[in-house]
XYZ file of N, CA and C in Angstrom:
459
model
N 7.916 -42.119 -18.664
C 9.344 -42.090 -18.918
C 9.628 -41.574 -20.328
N 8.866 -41.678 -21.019
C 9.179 -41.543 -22.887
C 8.395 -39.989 -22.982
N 7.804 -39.791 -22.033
C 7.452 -38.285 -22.383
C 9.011 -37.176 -22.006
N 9.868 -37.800 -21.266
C 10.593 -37.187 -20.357
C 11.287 -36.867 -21.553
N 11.793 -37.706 -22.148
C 13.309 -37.519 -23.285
C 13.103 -36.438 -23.959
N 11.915 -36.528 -24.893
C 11.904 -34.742 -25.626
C 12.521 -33.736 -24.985
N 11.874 -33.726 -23.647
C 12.409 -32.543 -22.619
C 13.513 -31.862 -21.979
N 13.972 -33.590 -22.143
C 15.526 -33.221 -21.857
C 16.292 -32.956 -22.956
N 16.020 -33.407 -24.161
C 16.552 -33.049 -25.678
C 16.840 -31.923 -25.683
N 15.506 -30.950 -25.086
C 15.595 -29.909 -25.959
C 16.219 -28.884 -24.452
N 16.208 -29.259 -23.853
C 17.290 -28.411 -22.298
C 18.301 -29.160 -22.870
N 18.944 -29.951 -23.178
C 20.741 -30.493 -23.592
C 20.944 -29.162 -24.535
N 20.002 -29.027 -25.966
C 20.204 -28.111 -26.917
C 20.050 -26.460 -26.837
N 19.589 -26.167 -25.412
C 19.174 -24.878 -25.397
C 20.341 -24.465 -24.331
N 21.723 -24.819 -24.536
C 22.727 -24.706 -23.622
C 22.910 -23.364 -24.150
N 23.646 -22.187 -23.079
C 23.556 -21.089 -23.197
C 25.056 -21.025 -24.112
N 25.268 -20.247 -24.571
C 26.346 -20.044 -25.555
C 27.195 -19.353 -25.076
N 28.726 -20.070 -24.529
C 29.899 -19.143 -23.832
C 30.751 -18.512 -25.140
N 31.635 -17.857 -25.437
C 32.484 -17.218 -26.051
C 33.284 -16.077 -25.351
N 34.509 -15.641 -25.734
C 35.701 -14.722 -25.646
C 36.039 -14.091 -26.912
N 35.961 -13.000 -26.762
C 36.359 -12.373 -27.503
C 37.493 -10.944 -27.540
N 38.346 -10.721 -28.394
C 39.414 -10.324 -28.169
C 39.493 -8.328 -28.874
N 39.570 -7.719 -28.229
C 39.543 -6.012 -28.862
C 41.023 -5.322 -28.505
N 41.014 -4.732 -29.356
C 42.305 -3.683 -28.955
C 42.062 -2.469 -29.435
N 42.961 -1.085 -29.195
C 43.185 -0.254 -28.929
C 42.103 0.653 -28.737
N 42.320 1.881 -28.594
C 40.924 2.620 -27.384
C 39.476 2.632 -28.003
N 39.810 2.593 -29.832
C 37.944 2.223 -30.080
C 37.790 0.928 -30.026
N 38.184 -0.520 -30.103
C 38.187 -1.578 -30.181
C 37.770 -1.616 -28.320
N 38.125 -0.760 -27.378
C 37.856 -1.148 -25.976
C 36.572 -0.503 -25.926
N 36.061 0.535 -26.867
C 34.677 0.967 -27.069
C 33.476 0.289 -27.424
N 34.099 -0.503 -28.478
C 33.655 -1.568 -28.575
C 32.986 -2.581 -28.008
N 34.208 -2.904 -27.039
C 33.989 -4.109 -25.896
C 32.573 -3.656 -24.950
N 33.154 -2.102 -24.886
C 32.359 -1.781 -23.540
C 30.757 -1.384 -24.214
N 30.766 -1.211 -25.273
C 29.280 -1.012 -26.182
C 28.751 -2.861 -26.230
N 29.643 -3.697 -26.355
C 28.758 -4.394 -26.439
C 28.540 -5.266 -25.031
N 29.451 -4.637 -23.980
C 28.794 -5.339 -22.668
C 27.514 -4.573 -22.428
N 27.398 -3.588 -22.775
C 26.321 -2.772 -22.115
C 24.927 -2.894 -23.127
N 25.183 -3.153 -24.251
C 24.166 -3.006 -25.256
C 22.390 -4.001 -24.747
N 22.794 -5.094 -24.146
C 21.458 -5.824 -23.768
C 21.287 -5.376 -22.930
N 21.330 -4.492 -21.989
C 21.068 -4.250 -20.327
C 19.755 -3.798 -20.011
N 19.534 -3.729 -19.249
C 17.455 -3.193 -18.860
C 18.040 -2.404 -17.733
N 16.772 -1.092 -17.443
C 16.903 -0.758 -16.808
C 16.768 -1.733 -15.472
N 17.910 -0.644 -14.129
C 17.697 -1.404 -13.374
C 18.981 -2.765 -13.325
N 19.608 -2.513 -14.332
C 20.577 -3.767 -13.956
C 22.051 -3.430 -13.690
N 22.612 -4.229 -13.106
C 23.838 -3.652 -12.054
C 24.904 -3.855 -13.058
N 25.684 -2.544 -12.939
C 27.011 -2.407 -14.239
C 27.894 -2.440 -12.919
N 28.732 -3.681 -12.227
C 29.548 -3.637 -11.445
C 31.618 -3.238 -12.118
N 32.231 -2.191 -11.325
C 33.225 -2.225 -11.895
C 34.642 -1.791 -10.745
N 35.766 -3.149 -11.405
C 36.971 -3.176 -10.441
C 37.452 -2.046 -11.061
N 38.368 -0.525 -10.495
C 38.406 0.209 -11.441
C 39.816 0.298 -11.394
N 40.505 1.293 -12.742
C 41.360 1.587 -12.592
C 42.177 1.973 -11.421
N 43.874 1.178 -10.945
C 44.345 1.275 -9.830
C 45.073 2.626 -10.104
N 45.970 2.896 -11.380
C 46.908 3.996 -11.820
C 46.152 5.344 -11.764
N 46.340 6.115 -10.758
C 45.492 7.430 -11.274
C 45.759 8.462 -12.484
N 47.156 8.231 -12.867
C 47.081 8.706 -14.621
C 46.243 8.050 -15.484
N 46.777 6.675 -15.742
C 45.823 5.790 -16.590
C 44.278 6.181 -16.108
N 43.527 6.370 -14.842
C 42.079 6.362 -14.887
C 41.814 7.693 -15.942
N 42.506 8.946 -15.150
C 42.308 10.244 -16.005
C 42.568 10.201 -17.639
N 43.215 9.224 -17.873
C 43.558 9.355 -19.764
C 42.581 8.179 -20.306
N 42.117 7.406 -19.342
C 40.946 6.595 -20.290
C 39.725 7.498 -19.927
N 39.415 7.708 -18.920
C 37.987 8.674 -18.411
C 37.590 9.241 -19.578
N 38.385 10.365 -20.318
C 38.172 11.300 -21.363
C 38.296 9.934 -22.767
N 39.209 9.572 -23.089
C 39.239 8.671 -24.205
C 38.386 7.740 -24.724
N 37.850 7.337 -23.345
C 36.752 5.658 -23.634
C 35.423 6.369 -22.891
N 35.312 6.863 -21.663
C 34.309 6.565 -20.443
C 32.960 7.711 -20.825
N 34.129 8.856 -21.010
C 33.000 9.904 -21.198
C 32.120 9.365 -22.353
N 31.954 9.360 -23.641
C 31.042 8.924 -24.432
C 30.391 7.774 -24.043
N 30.395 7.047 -23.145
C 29.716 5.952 -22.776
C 28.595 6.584 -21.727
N 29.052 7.738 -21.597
C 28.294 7.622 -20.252
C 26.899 8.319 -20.506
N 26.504 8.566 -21.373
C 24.891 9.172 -21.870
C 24.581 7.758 -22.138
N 24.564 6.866 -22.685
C 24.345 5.513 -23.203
C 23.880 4.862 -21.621
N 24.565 5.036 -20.886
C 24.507 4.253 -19.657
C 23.608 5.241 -18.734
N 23.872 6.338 -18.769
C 22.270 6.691 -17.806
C 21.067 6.435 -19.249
N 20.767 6.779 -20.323
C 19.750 6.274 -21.083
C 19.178 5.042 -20.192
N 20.245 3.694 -20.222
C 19.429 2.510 -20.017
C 19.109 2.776 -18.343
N 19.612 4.031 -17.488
C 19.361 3.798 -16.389
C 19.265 2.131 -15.324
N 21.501 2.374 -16.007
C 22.015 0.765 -14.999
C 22.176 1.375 -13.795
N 22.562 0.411 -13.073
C 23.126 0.630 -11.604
C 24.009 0.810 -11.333
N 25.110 1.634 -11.007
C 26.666 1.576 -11.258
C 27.424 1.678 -10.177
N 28.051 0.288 -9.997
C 28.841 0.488 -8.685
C 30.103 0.086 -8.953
N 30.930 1.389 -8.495
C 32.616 1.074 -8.917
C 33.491 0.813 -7.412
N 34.332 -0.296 -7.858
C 35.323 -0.163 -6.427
C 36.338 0.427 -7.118
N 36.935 1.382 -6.514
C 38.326 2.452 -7.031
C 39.491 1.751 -5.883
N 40.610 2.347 -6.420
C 41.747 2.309 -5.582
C 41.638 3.600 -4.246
N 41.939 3.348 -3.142
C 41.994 4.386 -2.432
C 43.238 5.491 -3.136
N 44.100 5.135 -3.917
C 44.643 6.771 -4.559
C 43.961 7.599 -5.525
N 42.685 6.999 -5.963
C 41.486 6.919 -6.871
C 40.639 8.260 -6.241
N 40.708 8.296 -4.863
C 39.766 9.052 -4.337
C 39.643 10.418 -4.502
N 40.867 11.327 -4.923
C 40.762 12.435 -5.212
C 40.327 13.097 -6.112
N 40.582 11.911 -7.393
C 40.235 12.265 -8.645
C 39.061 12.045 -8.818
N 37.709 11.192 -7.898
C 36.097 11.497 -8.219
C 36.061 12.520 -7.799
N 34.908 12.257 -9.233
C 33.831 14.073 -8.820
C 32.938 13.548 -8.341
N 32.534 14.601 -7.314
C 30.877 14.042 -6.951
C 29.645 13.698 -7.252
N 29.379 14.567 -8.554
C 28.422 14.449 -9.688
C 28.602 13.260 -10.626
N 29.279 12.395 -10.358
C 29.112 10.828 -11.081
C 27.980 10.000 -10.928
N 27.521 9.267 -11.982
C 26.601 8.686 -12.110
C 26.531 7.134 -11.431
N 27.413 7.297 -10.499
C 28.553 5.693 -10.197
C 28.165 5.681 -8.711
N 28.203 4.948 -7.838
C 28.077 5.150 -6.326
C 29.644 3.706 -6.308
N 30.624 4.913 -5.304
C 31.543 4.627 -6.103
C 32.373 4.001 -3.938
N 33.069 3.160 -4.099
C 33.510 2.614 -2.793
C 35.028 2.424 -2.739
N 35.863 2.611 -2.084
C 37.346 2.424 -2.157
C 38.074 1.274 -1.355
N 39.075 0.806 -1.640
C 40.184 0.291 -1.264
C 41.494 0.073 -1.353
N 42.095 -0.363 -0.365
C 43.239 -0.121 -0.327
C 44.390 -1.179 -0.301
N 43.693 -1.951 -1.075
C 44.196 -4.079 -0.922
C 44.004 -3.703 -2.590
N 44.847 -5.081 -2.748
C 45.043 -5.465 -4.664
C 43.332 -5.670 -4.699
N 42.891 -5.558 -6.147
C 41.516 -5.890 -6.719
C 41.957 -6.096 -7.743
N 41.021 -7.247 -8.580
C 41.429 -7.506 -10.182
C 40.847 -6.204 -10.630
N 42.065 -5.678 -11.809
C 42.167 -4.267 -12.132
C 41.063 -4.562 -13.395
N 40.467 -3.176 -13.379
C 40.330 -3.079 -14.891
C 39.010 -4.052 -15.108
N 38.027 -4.483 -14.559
C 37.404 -5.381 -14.452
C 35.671 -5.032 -14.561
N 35.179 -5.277 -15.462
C 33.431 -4.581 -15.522
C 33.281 -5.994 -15.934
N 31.715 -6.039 -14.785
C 30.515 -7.042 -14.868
C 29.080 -6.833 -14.606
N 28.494 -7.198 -16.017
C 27.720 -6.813 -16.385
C 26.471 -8.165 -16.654
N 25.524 -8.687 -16.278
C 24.926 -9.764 -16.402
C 25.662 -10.861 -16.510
N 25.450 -11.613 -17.745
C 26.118 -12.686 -18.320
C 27.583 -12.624 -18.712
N 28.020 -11.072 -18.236
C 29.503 -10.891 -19.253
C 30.178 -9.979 -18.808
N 31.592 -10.776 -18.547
C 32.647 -9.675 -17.804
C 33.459 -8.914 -18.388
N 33.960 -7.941 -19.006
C 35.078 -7.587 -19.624
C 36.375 -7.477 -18.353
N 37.503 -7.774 -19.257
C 38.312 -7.234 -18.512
C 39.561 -6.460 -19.532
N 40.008 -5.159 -19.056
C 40.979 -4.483 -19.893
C 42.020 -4.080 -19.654
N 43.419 -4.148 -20.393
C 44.596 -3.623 -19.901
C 45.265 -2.221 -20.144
N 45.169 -1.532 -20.077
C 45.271 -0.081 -20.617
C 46.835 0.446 -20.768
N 47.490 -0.451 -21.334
C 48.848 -0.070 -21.666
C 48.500 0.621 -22.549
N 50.001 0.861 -23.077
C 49.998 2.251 -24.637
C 48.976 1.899 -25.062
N 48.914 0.412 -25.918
C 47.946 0.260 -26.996
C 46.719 -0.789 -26.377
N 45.385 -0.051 -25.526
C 44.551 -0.933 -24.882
C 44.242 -2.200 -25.782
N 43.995 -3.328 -24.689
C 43.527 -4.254 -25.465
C 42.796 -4.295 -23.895
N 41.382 -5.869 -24.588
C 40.925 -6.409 -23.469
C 39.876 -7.739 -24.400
N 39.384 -8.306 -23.333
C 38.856 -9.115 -23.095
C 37.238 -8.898 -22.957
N 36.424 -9.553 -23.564
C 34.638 -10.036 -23.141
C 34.134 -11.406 -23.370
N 34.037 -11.560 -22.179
C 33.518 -12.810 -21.617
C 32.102 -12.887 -21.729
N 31.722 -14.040 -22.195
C 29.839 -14.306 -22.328
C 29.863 -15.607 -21.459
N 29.460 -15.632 -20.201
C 29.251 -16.685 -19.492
C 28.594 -16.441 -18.163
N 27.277 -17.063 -18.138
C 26.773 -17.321 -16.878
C 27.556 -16.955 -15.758
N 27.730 -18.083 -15.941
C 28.566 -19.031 -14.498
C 29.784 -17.770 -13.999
N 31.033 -17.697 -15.365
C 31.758 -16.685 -14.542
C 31.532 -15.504 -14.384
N 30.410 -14.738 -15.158
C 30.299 -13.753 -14.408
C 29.484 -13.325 -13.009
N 28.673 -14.724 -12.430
C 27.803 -15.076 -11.633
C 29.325 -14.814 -10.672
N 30.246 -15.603 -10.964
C 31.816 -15.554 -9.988
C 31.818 -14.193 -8.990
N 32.474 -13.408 -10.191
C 32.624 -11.893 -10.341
C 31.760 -11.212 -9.660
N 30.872 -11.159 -9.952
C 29.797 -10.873 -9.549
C 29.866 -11.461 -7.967
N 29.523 -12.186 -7.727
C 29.660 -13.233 -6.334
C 30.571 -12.249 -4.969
N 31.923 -12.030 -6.095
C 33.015 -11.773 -5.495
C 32.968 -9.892 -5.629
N 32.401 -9.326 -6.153
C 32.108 -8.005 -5.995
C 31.321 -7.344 -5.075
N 30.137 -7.970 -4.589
C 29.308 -7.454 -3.856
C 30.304 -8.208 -2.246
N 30.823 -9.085 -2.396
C 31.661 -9.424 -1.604
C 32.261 -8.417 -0.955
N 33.203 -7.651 -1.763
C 33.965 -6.726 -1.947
C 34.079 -5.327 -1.558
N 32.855 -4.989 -2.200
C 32.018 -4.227 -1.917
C 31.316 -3.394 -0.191
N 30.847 -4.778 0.026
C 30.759 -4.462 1.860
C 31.610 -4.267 2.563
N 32.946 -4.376 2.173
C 34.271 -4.575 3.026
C 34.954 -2.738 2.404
N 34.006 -2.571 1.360
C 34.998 -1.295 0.940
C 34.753 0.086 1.546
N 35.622 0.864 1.901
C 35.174 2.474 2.221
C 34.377 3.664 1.457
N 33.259 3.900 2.276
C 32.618 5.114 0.894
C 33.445 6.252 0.996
C-alpha cells in the first residue's frame, strides 16, 4: 500500500497542461496556425471544418494558407478538410488536402490538430482561438471523422 502513494503523487503532478489562448488579425492567425502545427510528426492528422463564405475562403487562402502550406507538406500531415458544398468550385485539384463536402451547418472555421483545436473568425480584423486540451480536442476530433463519413467527395 505505501509503495502505491509515490505513484500516484507523481500521476496527480504530471497532469497535462490545458490553456487558451487568444490571436488577432491575419499574422496573429499565422501565428495560431504555426503554433498548432509546430509539434506535429509525420503522419499526423491536420483535421479541418472549413471556411463556409466562398469570398472569405479565397481572401484568407492567399493571406494566411498559402505560406503555411510548404511547412505542412515538410512535416508530411494528413489533411482532411470538410468544405461547404458552395466550397466546391473553388478547389483545385492539386491540393495537398483530401478534401469532402457538405451541405448542413459545420462549426466554421475549425482546425484539429492532436492535443489542440484552433478555432477562427475571419471578419475584417481575424481573430481566433487555440485550445491545448486532450480531452476537447479528442471531442472534435471524435466528431470529425464522424462527419466526415457522412460527407460527399
Amino acid at each position: 500500500y505505501m509503495n502505491i502513494i509515490p505513484l500516484l503523487k507523481e500521476k496527480q503532478n504530471k497532469k497535462e497542461e490545458e490553456k487558451v489562448e487568444f490571436f488577432k488579425s491575419y499574422s496573429g492567425i499565422k501565428i495560431l496556425l504555426l503554433d498548432l502545427i509546430k509539434d506535429s510528426k509525420k503522419g499526423d492528422i491536420y483535421r479541418v471544418f472549413n471556411i463556409e463564405e466562398p469570398e472569405k475562403y479565397e481572401e484568407t487562402k492567399f493571406k494566411v494558407f498559402k505560406s503555411l502550406k510548404g511547412l505542412m507538406r515538410q512535416k508530411k500531415l494528413i489533411m482532411k478538410g470538410i468544405f461547404s458544398e458552395e466550397n466546391r468550385e473553388k478547389s483545385k485539384k492539386g491540393s495537398i488536402m483530401q478534401k469532402r463536402y457538405l451541405n448542413t451547418p459545420m462549426p466554421p472555421n475549425t482546425s484539429i490538430l492532436n492535443d489542440k483545436v484552433a478555432i477562427i473568425s475571419w471578419e475584417e480584423v481575424p481573430s481566433g482561438i487555440l485550445i491545448y486540451s486532450k480531452e476537447i480536442a479528442g471531442k472534435y476530433a471524435d466528431f470529425f471523422e464522424h462527419t466526415w463519413k457522412v460527407a460527399k467527395k
